[in-house]
XYZ file of N, CA, C and O in Angstrom:
708
model
N 44.917 -36.135 -111.291
C 45.115 -35.658 -109.613
C 46.906 -34.799 -109.243
O 47.218 -36.531 -109.742
N 47.470 -34.388 -109.324
C 48.823 -34.171 -109.160
C 48.799 -34.751 -107.976
O 48.195 -34.181 -107.045
N 50.125 -35.506 -107.149
C 50.081 -36.151 -105.509
C 51.607 -35.032 -105.571
O 52.568 -34.830 -106.323
N 51.589 -33.842 -104.809
C 53.310 -33.134 -104.357
C 53.616 -33.712 -103.316
O 52.905 -33.380 -102.391
N 55.003 -34.444 -103.154
C 55.648 -34.896 -102.592
C 56.480 -33.742 -101.273
O 57.288 -33.462 -102.366
N 56.686 -33.670 -100.283
C 57.576 -32.676 -100.120
C 58.766 -33.590 -99.361
O 59.119 -34.454 -98.622
N 59.816 -33.588 -99.793
C 61.045 -33.722 -99.885
C 61.924 -32.577 -98.828
O 61.887 -31.387 -98.733
N 62.516 -33.037 -97.270
C 63.475 -32.183 -96.840
C 64.708 -32.573 -96.491
O 65.727 -33.666 -97.486
N 66.080 -31.358 -96.590
C 67.120 -32.325 -96.348
C 67.617 -30.608 -95.374
O 66.873 -29.159 -95.109
N 68.681 -31.125 -94.670
C 69.595 -29.650 -94.205
C 70.650 -29.373 -94.276
O 71.719 -30.004 -94.757
N 70.690 -28.372 -94.618
C 71.787 -27.901 -94.762
C 72.651 -27.361 -93.616
O 71.937 -26.354 -92.952
N 73.799 -27.038 -93.681
C 74.681 -25.939 -92.653
C 75.819 -25.210 -93.512
O 76.510 -26.124 -94.623
N 76.030 -24.277 -93.301
C 77.101 -22.872 -93.815
C 78.099 -23.380 -92.126
O 77.237 -21.780 -91.166
N 78.922 -22.221 -92.534
C 79.933 -22.014 -91.432
C 81.044 -21.223 -92.503
O 81.627 -21.599 -93.376
N 81.503 -19.903 -91.845
C 81.926 -19.923 -92.354
C 82.517 -17.972 -92.008
O 81.606 -17.929 -90.658
N 83.459 -17.823 -92.333
C 83.377 -15.733 -91.836
C 82.446 -15.079 -91.787
O 81.708 -15.445 -92.345
N 82.009 -14.444 -90.241
C 80.746 -13.604 -90.197
C 80.946 -12.588 -90.824
O 82.257 -11.753 -90.760
N 79.879 -11.870 -91.850
C 79.967 -10.860 -92.734
C 78.666 -10.686 -92.990
O 77.835 -11.602 -93.265
N 78.610 -9.347 -92.978
C 77.511 -8.568 -93.206
C 76.728 -9.277 -95.261
O 77.137 -9.489 -95.957
N 75.374 -10.042 -95.295
C 74.790 -10.495 -96.551
C 75.168 -11.759 -96.728
O 74.183 -12.333 -97.606
N 75.719 -12.555 -95.609
C 75.738 -13.823 -95.513
C 73.879 -14.727 -95.975
O 73.870 -15.375 -96.869
N 73.641 -13.755 -95.105
C 71.867 -14.822 -94.816
C 71.325 -14.360 -95.826
O 70.698 -15.439 -96.514
N 71.409 -13.102 -96.277
C 70.762 -12.456 -97.886
C 71.145 -13.905 -98.949
O 69.981 -13.933 -99.195
N 72.097 -13.792 -99.285
C 72.964 -14.822 -100.221
C 71.777 -15.641 -100.184
O 72.225 -16.462 -101.149
N 72.329 -16.552 -99.104
C 71.801 -18.252 -98.441
C 70.553 -18.343 -99.012
O 69.636 -19.125 -99.522
N 69.438 -17.014 -98.571
C 68.073 -17.254 -98.616
C 67.479 -16.529 -99.411
O 66.654 -18.312 -99.943
N 68.648 -16.155 -100.696
C 67.561 -16.145 -102.284
C 68.587 -17.247 -103.127
O 67.945 -17.809 -103.791
N 69.553 -17.973 -102.783
C 69.910 -19.125 -103.071
C 68.886 -20.328 -102.988
O 68.366 -21.183 -104.016
N 68.168 -20.532 -101.459
C 66.847 -21.234 -101.204
C 66.016 -21.135 -101.735
O 64.803 -21.823 -102.990
N 65.539 -19.301 -102.358
C 64.468 -18.633 -102.909
C 64.314 -19.238 -104.532
O 63.725 -19.877 -104.940
N 66.024 -19.191 -104.972
C 65.669 -19.984 -106.525
C 65.864 -20.685 -107.098
O 65.460 -20.959 -107.817
N 65.959 -21.746 -105.675
C 66.390 -23.137 -105.619
C 64.477 -23.265 -105.781
O 64.269 -25.349 -105.577
N 63.790 -23.007 -105.363
C 62.192 -22.956 -104.966
C 61.967 -24.110 -103.907
O 61.304 -25.219 -103.931
N 63.070 -23.482 -103.001
C 62.494 -24.777 -101.732
C 62.104 -23.566 -100.981
O 62.591 -22.517 -100.861
N 61.303 -23.650 -99.512
C 61.144 -23.642 -98.226
C 61.839 -23.515 -96.844
O 62.786 -24.973 -97.105
N 62.305 -22.764 -96.577
C 62.477 -22.611 -95.057
C 61.996 -23.181 -94.339
O 60.936 -22.588 -93.857
N 62.027 -24.996 -93.757
C 61.495 -25.103 -92.554
C 61.398 -24.487 -91.060
O 60.659 -24.543 -90.186
N 62.825 -24.130 -90.733
C 62.811 -24.438 -90.053
C 64.616 -23.926 -89.760
O 64.632 -23.921 -90.874
N 65.406 -22.906 -88.786
C 66.285 -22.821 -89.309
C 67.006 -21.701 -87.787
O 66.376 -21.646 -86.890
N 68.365 -22.131 -87.608
C 69.162 -20.816 -86.501
C 70.358 -20.716 -87.210
O 70.789 -20.964 -87.791
N 70.725 -19.535 -86.399
C 72.204 -19.116 -86.996
C 72.803 -18.604 -85.466
O 72.490 -18.302 -84.460
N 73.998 -19.314 -85.716
C 75.444 -18.790 -84.576
C 76.109 -17.665 -84.612
O 76.908 -18.232 -85.903
N 76.824 -17.157 -83.753
C 78.328 -16.652 -83.931
C 79.404 -17.343 -83.233
O 78.553 -17.235 -82.053
N 79.784 -17.846 -84.079
C 80.583 -18.958 -82.454
C 81.942 -18.381 -83.140
O 82.556 -18.909 -83.831
N 82.984 -17.599 -81.787
C 83.624 -17.092 -82.351
C 83.695 -15.708 -82.990
O 82.773 -15.085 -83.205
N 84.958 -15.498 -84.558
C 84.137 -14.972 -85.368
C 83.990 -16.248 -86.683
O 83.670 -15.317 -87.695
N 83.301 -17.491 -86.243
C 82.423 -17.955 -87.371
C 81.035 -17.734 -87.519
O 80.263 -17.444 -86.196
N 80.272 -17.099 -88.471
C 78.696 -17.647 -88.632
C 78.163 -19.034 -88.773
O 79.001 -19.598 -89.968
N 77.339 -19.115 -88.003
C 76.964 -20.747 -88.780
C 75.277 -20.971 -89.257
O 75.048 -20.140 -88.031
N 74.871 -21.327 -89.668
C 73.390 -21.183 -89.980
C 72.685 -22.725 -90.802
O 73.724 -23.384 -91.813
N 71.966 -23.124 -90.240
C 71.408 -24.171 -89.948
C 70.241 -24.218 -90.783
O 69.153 -23.745 -89.722
N 69.600 -24.522 -91.748
C 68.138 -24.607 -92.328
C 67.973 -26.384 -92.122
O 68.183 -27.533 -92.881
N 66.611 -26.402 -92.425
C 65.750 -27.441 -92.814
C 64.779 -26.464 -93.397
O 63.928 -25.675 -94.241
N 65.270 -27.461 -94.387
C 64.484 -26.902 -96.633
C 63.321 -28.002 -97.037
O 63.636 -29.102 -96.710
N 62.448 -27.307 -97.520
C 61.568 -28.331 -97.806
C 62.031 -27.870 -99.572
O 61.384 -26.666 -100.017
N 61.165 -29.158 -100.427
C 60.243 -28.673 -101.555
C 60.022 -30.263 -102.120
O 60.148 -30.704 -101.618
N 60.062 -30.340 -104.032
C 59.186 -31.455 -104.406
C 61.261 -31.791 -105.202
O 62.294 -31.214 -104.528
N 61.595 -33.350 -104.977
C 62.552 -33.648 -105.595
C 63.071 -32.126 -106.411
O 63.938 -32.847 -106.086
N 62.851 -32.503 -107.619
C 63.618 -30.945 -108.789
C 64.329 -30.033 -107.473
O 65.508 -29.672 -107.554
N 63.925 -29.574 -106.855
C 63.821 -28.485 -105.607
C 65.503 -29.434 -104.977
O 65.957 -28.421 -104.185
N 65.164 -30.098 -104.700
C 65.511 -30.093 -103.330
C 67.596 -30.872 -104.622
O 68.156 -30.528 -103.870
N 67.034 -31.473 -105.238
C 68.468 -31.562 -106.616
C 69.094 -30.580 -107.090
O 70.512 -30.224 -106.885
N 68.281 -29.402 -107.369
C 69.151 -27.820 -107.765
C 69.511 -27.179 -106.713
O 70.742 -27.136 -106.526
N 69.068 -27.107 -105.321
C 69.899 -26.843 -103.936
C 70.916 -28.004 -103.895
O 72.602 -27.530 -103.878
N 71.052 -29.035 -104.009
C 72.318 -29.518 -103.766
C 73.376 -29.353 -104.681
O 74.632 -29.670 -104.576
N 73.035 -29.001 -105.819
C 74.097 -28.997 -107.422
C 74.710 -27.596 -107.246
O 75.695 -27.557 -107.779
N 73.735 -26.221 -106.227
C 73.932 -24.933 -106.268
C 75.110 -24.514 -105.714
O 75.582 -23.817 -105.695
N 74.515 -25.367 -104.062
C 74.885 -24.860 -103.273
C 76.352 -25.064 -102.551
O 76.928 -24.140 -102.417
N 77.167 -26.820 -103.557
C 78.352 -26.290 -103.076
C 78.971 -25.153 -103.831
O 80.298 -24.552 -103.250
N 78.993 -24.346 -105.255
C 79.415 -23.767 -105.689
C 79.202 -22.714 -104.700
O 80.580 -21.312 -104.878
N 77.690 -22.167 -104.731
C 78.143 -21.007 -103.658
C 78.541 -20.769 -102.892
O 79.110 -19.699 -102.420
N 78.739 -21.413 -101.937
C 78.989 -21.830 -100.755
C 80.750 -21.144 -101.169
O 81.465 -20.532 -100.328
N 81.756 -22.201 -102.029
C 82.941 -21.344 -102.029
C 82.947 -20.287 -102.626
O 83.867 -19.742 -102.251
N 81.983 -19.934 -103.452
C 82.408 -18.235 -103.392
C 81.615 -17.536 -102.549
O 82.658 -16.700 -102.724
N 81.205 -17.701 -101.478
C 80.691 -17.467 -100.719
C 81.911 -17.432 -99.621
O 82.039 -16.668 -98.095
N 83.038 -18.029 -99.722
C 84.235 -19.083 -98.237
C 83.778 -19.461 -97.755
O 83.691 -19.419 -96.028
N 82.455 -20.407 -97.865
C 81.430 -20.782 -96.747
C 81.840 -22.243 -97.029
O 81.958 -22.728 -97.655
N 81.868 -23.067 -95.236
C 82.060 -24.567 -95.675
C 80.680 -25.079 -95.235
O 80.041 -24.791 -94.273
N 80.138 -26.213 -96.605
C 79.183 -26.051 -95.970
C 78.283 -27.459 -95.949
O 79.645 -28.823 -96.538
N 77.340 -27.745 -96.229
C 77.340 -29.466 -95.375
C 75.865 -30.269 -95.426
O 75.032 -29.147 -95.372
N 75.574 -31.370 -96.389
C 73.641 -30.940 -96.698
C 73.701 -32.390 -96.305
O 74.765 -33.250 -96.459
N 72.558 -33.303 -95.984
C 71.766 -34.027 -95.925
C 70.562 -34.682 -95.721
O 69.253 -33.841 -95.447
N 70.006 -34.995 -96.607
C 68.428 -35.451 -96.841
C 68.189 -35.803 -95.867
O 68.672 -36.726 -95.373
N 66.749 -35.349 -95.621
C 66.095 -36.240 -93.867
C 64.872 -36.604 -94.280
O 64.031 -36.203 -95.541
N 63.971 -36.639 -92.871
C 62.207 -37.313 -92.920
C 62.131 -35.947 -93.136
O 62.380 -35.652 -91.732
N 60.083 -35.811 -92.898
C 59.721 -35.188 -91.835
C 59.480 -35.516 -89.871
O 59.986 -37.369 -90.434
N 60.126 -35.136 -89.140
C 59.763 -35.330 -87.699
C 59.359 -35.434 -87.059
O 58.195 -35.371 -88.145
N 59.114 -36.735 -86.900
C 57.524 -37.173 -86.704
C 58.144 -37.392 -84.947
O 58.770 -38.697 -83.624
N 57.255 -36.719 -83.981
C 57.688 -36.573 -82.440
C 56.575 -37.730 -81.812
O 55.776 -38.553 -82.122
N 57.205 -37.872 -80.430
C 56.818 -39.291 -79.769
C 55.593 -38.506 -78.935
O 55.077 -37.602 -78.735
N 55.081 -39.555 -78.158
C 53.759 -38.643 -77.397
C 54.481 -38.297 -76.004
O 55.095 -39.329 -76.421
N 54.743 -37.563 -75.897
C 55.153 -36.880 -74.417
C 53.918 -36.687 -74.212
O 52.843 -35.573 -74.230
N 54.558 -36.113 -72.333
C 53.374 -35.114 -71.421
C 53.716 -34.113 -71.514
O 52.286 -33.485 -70.575
N 54.681 -33.269 -71.158
C 55.011 -31.769 -71.424
C 56.648 -31.496 -72.102
O 56.912 -32.998 -71.701
N 56.642 -30.145 -71.849
C 57.633 -29.998 -72.316
C 58.245 -28.752 -71.349
O 57.688 -28.118 -70.840
N 59.759 -28.420 -71.061
C 60.261 -27.793 -69.918
C 61.626 -27.143 -71.457
O 62.143 -27.963 -71.910
N 61.803 -26.053 -70.293
C 63.112 -26.259 -70.301
C 63.894 -25.642 -69.108
O 63.478 -26.681 -67.961
N 64.811 -25.992 -68.962
C 65.849 -25.730 -68.138
C 67.263 -25.314 -68.170
O 67.703 -24.709 -68.876
N 66.768 -24.317 -66.918
C 68.688 -23.264 -66.865
C 69.733 -23.854 -66.470
O 68.759 -23.889 -65.217
N 70.262 -24.027 -66.491
C 71.662 -24.387 -65.062
C 72.575 -22.925 -65.011
O 73.250 -23.000 -66.334
N 72.955 -22.700 -63.584
C 74.596 -22.047 -63.989
C 75.046 -22.517 -62.664
O 74.953 -22.979 -62.191
N 76.534 -21.383 -63.015
C 77.605 -22.416 -61.562
C 78.828 -22.529 -62.304
O 78.881 -21.595 -64.157
N 80.030 -22.047 -61.406
C 81.633 -21.987 -62.099
C 81.496 -22.685 -62.912
O 81.446 -23.562 -63.536
N 82.810 -22.417 -64.483
C 83.070 -23.050 -65.738
C 83.709 -23.779 -65.289
O 84.545 -24.090 -64.674
N 83.265 -26.087 -65.519
C 83.910 -27.071 -64.551
C 83.822 -27.690 -66.285
O 82.853 -28.084 -66.337
N 85.363 -28.216 -66.558
C 84.660 -28.981 -67.773
C 84.749 -29.972 -67.279
O 84.505 -31.015 -66.454
N 83.580 -30.080 -68.320
C 82.486 -32.224 -68.000
C 81.501 -32.134 -67.623
O 80.532 -32.999 -67.632
N 80.985 -30.535 -67.720
C 79.766 -30.511 -67.332
C 78.492 -30.035 -67.734
O 77.546 -31.179 -67.888
N 78.838 -29.946 -69.078
C 78.182 -30.172 -69.621
C 77.569 -31.888 -70.680
O 76.752 -32.312 -70.712
N 78.716 -32.357 -71.003
C 79.260 -33.307 -70.898
C 78.086 -34.291 -69.899
O 77.255 -35.574 -69.806
N 78.464 -34.190 -68.263
C 77.416 -35.001 -67.713
C 76.148 -34.461 -67.845
O 75.639 -35.184 -67.340
N 75.637 -33.513 -68.178
C 74.048 -33.210 -67.294
C 73.626 -34.164 -69.135
O 71.853 -34.722 -68.149
N 73.837 -33.785 -70.340
C 73.440 -34.183 -71.237
C 73.051 -36.221 -71.324
O 72.309 -37.087 -71.720
N 74.253 -36.196 -70.267
C 74.439 -37.587 -69.899
C 73.281 -38.089 -69.019
O 72.565 -39.507 -69.294
N 72.701 -36.882 -67.795
C 72.018 -38.022 -67.111
C 70.302 -37.514 -68.251
O 69.882 -38.522 -67.614
N 70.436 -36.442 -69.135
C 69.329 -37.002 -69.898
C 69.566 -38.049 -70.343
O 68.110 -38.886 -70.033
N 70.176 -38.790 -71.207
C 69.949 -40.133 -72.096
C 70.089 -41.191 -70.895
O 68.694 -41.580 -71.645
N 70.022 -41.106 -69.994
C 70.065 -42.077 -68.924
C 68.334 -42.333 -68.937
O 67.906 -43.244 -67.789
N 68.182 -40.882 -68.572
C 66.339 -40.832 -68.516
C 65.866 -40.856 -69.553
O 64.402 -40.602 -69.097
N 65.803 -41.499 -70.600
C 65.887 -41.578 -71.746
C 64.536 -40.453 -71.951
O 63.555 -40.262 -72.457
N 65.766 -39.247 -71.706
C 64.925 -37.478 -72.664
C 65.827 -36.840 -73.496
O 67.070 -37.046 -72.887
N 65.000 -36.793 -74.114
C 65.839 -36.326 -75.634
C 65.923 -34.889 -75.613
O 64.632 -34.411 -75.302
N 67.211 -34.657 -75.882
C 67.087 -32.354 -76.130
C 66.556 -32.014 -77.226
O 66.690 -32.425 -78.149
N 65.788 -31.431 -77.299
C 65.258 -30.457 -78.593
C 66.286 -29.059 -78.987
O 66.478 -28.925 -80.146
N 66.634 -28.976 -77.631
C 67.692 -27.622 -78.350
C 68.203 -27.564 -76.983
O 68.227 -27.768 -75.770
N 70.011 -26.953 -77.372
C 70.630 -26.423 -75.976
C 71.209 -24.819 -76.728
O 71.834 -25.457 -77.925
N 71.351 -24.499 -75.972
C 72.719 -23.319 -76.252
C 73.803 -23.017 -75.116
O 72.893 -23.167 -72.588
N 74.795 -23.411 -75.225
C 75.494 -22.815 -73.327
C 76.409 -21.835 -74.151
O 77.301 -21.620 -74.817
N 76.984 -21.095 -73.457
C 78.180 -20.079 -73.048
C 78.867 -19.656 -71.636
O 78.118 -20.327 -70.872
N 80.012 -19.589 -71.955
C 80.453 -18.742 -70.332
C 80.475 -17.632 -70.623
O 80.579 -16.314 -71.361
N 80.264 -16.499 -69.115
C 80.679 -15.180 -69.501
C 81.692 -15.410 -67.915
O 81.678 -15.801 -67.273
N 81.794 -13.788 -67.442
C 82.797 -14.434 -66.314
C 82.385 -12.651 -65.536
O 81.157 -12.470 -65.366
N 81.946 -13.499 -63.397
C 81.559 -12.573 -62.934
C 82.544 -13.027 -61.424
O 82.893 -13.840 -61.145
N 82.622 -11.354 -60.934
C 83.570 -11.102 -60.378
C 84.770 -12.509 -60.029
O 85.022 -13.156 -59.145
N 85.416 -11.631 -61.580
C 86.669 -12.363 -61.374
C 86.575 -14.126 -61.487
O 87.551 -15.229 -61.406
N 85.150 -14.646 -61.884
C 85.425 -15.825 -62.146
C 85.075 -16.559 -63.020
O 83.823 -15.805 -63.984
N 85.162 -17.175 -64.056
C 85.132 -18.005 -65.331
C 83.511 -18.889 -64.966
O 83.707 -19.882 -64.169
N 82.213 -18.362 -65.557
C 80.814 -18.389 -64.864
C 80.526 -19.669 -66.535
O 80.363 -18.871 -67.776
N 79.879 -19.852 -66.215
C 78.402 -20.991 -67.525
C 77.467 -21.006 -67.325
O 76.399 -20.860 -66.285
N 76.431 -20.575 -68.151
C 74.891 -20.978 -68.690
C 74.865 -22.246 -69.062
O 75.553 -22.085 -70.574
N 73.909 -22.586 -69.663
C 73.416 -23.348 -70.635
C 71.564 -23.661 -70.444
O 70.861 -23.539 -68.911
N 71.340 -24.032 -71.467
C 70.129 -23.809 -71.479
C 69.389 -24.730 -72.334
O 70.081 -25.110 -73.610
N 68.491 -25.736 -71.934
C 67.846 -26.799 -72.949
C 66.579 -26.699 -72.702
O 66.595 -26.645 -71.720
N 66.257 -27.536 -73.894
C 64.410 -27.251 -73.752
C 64.560 -28.996 -74.183
O 65.061 -29.405 -75.188
N 63.809 -29.793 -73.561
C 63.005 -31.051 -73.680
C 61.310 -31.326 -73.149
O 61.122 -30.368 -72.835
N 61.573 -32.589 -74.585
C 59.698 -33.137 -73.620
C 60.423 -34.400 -72.733
O 60.734 -35.057 -73.207
N 59.501 -34.454 -72.184
C 58.910 -35.418 -71.562
C 58.128 -36.119 -71.590
O 57.442 -36.403 -71.824
N 59.261 -37.643 -72.571
C 57.810 -38.953 -72.606
C 56.614 -39.674 -71.470
O 57.651 -39.114 -70.576
N 55.684 -39.707 -72.110
C 54.724 -40.236 -71.514
C 55.384 -41.233 -69.994
O 54.389 -40.735 -69.049
N 55.799 -41.931 -70.494
C 56.752 -43.790 -69.466
C 57.270 -42.168 -68.935
O 58.075 -43.516 -67.863
N 57.856 -41.828 -68.768
C 58.788 -41.385 -67.997
C 58.139 -40.377 -66.223
O 57.148 -39.581 -66.526
N 58.523 -40.546 -65.403
C 57.741 -39.951 -64.141
C 58.822 -38.401 -63.973
O 59.314 -38.931 -63.063
N 57.981 -37.288 -64.350
C 58.473 -35.604 -64.123
C 58.598 -35.551 -62.885
O 59.643 -35.150 -62.395
N 57.744 -36.012 -61.774
C 58.199 -35.955 -60.296
C 59.383 -36.854 -59.607
O 60.819 -35.599 -59.211
N 59.840 -37.445 -60.059
C 61.119 -38.356 -59.576
C 61.865 -38.291 -60.845
O 63.380 -37.972 -60.081
N 61.668 -37.665 -62.279
C 63.196 -37.019 -62.628
C 63.355 -35.615 -61.719
O 64.672 -34.974 -61.814
N 62.348 -34.842 -62.133
C 63.433 -33.752 -61.588
C 64.314 -33.779 -59.556
O 64.475 -33.412 -59.461
N 63.062 -34.667 -58.449
C 64.161 -35.001 -57.644
C 65.294 -35.379 -57.598
O 66.609 -35.359 -56.994
N 65.401 -36.819 -58.878
C 66.255 -36.906 -59.242
C 68.071 -35.856 -59.502
O 68.740 -36.136 -59.563
N 67.106 -34.788 -60.693
C 68.429 -33.477 -61.416
C 67.949 -33.201 -59.462
O 69.783 -32.135 -59.841
N 67.481 -32.861 -58.920
C 67.367 -31.836 -57.372
C 69.100 -32.493 -57.340
O 70.276 -31.392 -57.151
N 69.113 -33.774 -56.607
C 70.347 -34.352 -56.246
C 71.611 -34.494 -56.768
O 72.976 -33.595 -56.875
N 71.205 -34.532 -58.385
C 72.556 -34.465 -59.623
C 72.998 -32.962 -59.689
O 73.999 -32.502 -59.461
N 72.273 -32.253 -59.309
C 72.618 -30.370 -59.671
C 73.254 -30.296 -58.538
O 74.461 -29.561 -58.618
N 73.279 -31.039 -56.765
C 74.067 -30.561 -55.838
C 75.541 -31.073 -56.196
O 76.649 -30.631 -55.744
N 75.555 -31.955 -56.725
C 76.802 -33.160 -57.091
C 78.038 -32.128 -57.927
O 78.980 -32.042 -58.413
N 77.220 -31.175 -58.564
C 77.472 -30.590 -60.445
C 77.549 -29.435 -59.228
O 78.435 -28.524 -60.456
N 77.490 -28.656 -58.535
C 77.254 -27.679 -58.056
C 77.061 -25.984 -58.925
O 77.417 -24.986 -58.719
N 75.762 -26.543 -59.414
C 74.820 -25.559 -60.091
C 73.607 -24.927 -59.862
O 73.233 -26.537 -59.079
N 72.531 -23.850 -60.388
C 71.828 -23.918 -60.064
C 70.856 -24.128 -60.946
O 71.551 -23.692 -61.709
N 69.725 -23.930 -60.803
C 68.833 -24.303 -62.175
C 67.510 -23.723 -61.522
O 67.237 -23.658 -60.462
N 66.893 -23.964 -63.004
C 65.495 -23.652 -63.076
C 64.496 -24.699 -63.680
O 65.604 -24.496 -64.984
N 63.636 -24.825 -63.468
C 62.713 -26.301 -64.581
C 61.471 -24.700 -64.888
O 60.892 -24.431 -63.773
N 60.893 -24.396 -66.506
C 60.256 -24.632 -66.732
C 59.136 -25.130 -67.433
O 59.596 -26.148 -68.651
N 58.427 -25.382 -67.157
C 56.845 -25.770 -67.839
C 56.710 -24.645 -69.141
O 55.813 -23.732 -68.793
N 56.803 -25.067 -70.493
C 56.334 -24.893 -71.711
C 55.816 -24.955 -72.279
O 55.107 -23.891 -73.464
N 55.129 -26.864 -72.312
C 54.100 -27.029 -72.996
C 53.164 -28.464 -72.721
O 53.795 -29.039 -71.582
């Protein structure tokens, strides 16, 4: 009986944005016999950023570790890899998104993420940016998070209401699971 052990690696690539980068990287992954489990792409400034969670047997993971640095240099990309294991989700009672907007004030995102940490809530994903509106620079942020079973969601929401007033941001909570 053959036992297939699934290994995982996180791969990050950053470089000047241009057509074909995604194709080149996904072809490399395929050629190394790895499977893309999860991925994210973002353009930050003029830089392309690609994060992938790959899975494969030990030889596939070793192959990607040995071939990516050369391919990255050919493509003008800064690359980084780290072996990992399958995520073990904690028990949670609900999943939410939080969207908030306000005047762009330095430190707001740091304060919001600290609020979550102080309430023992891990952030699953985060996207933030700035935009101009009525000659003012505004910020917007969307966080996705799960509420652990030991956290009182009603207390958390009331606390966040008070907290959001101190930051002068408007927000919306949405239950997603």
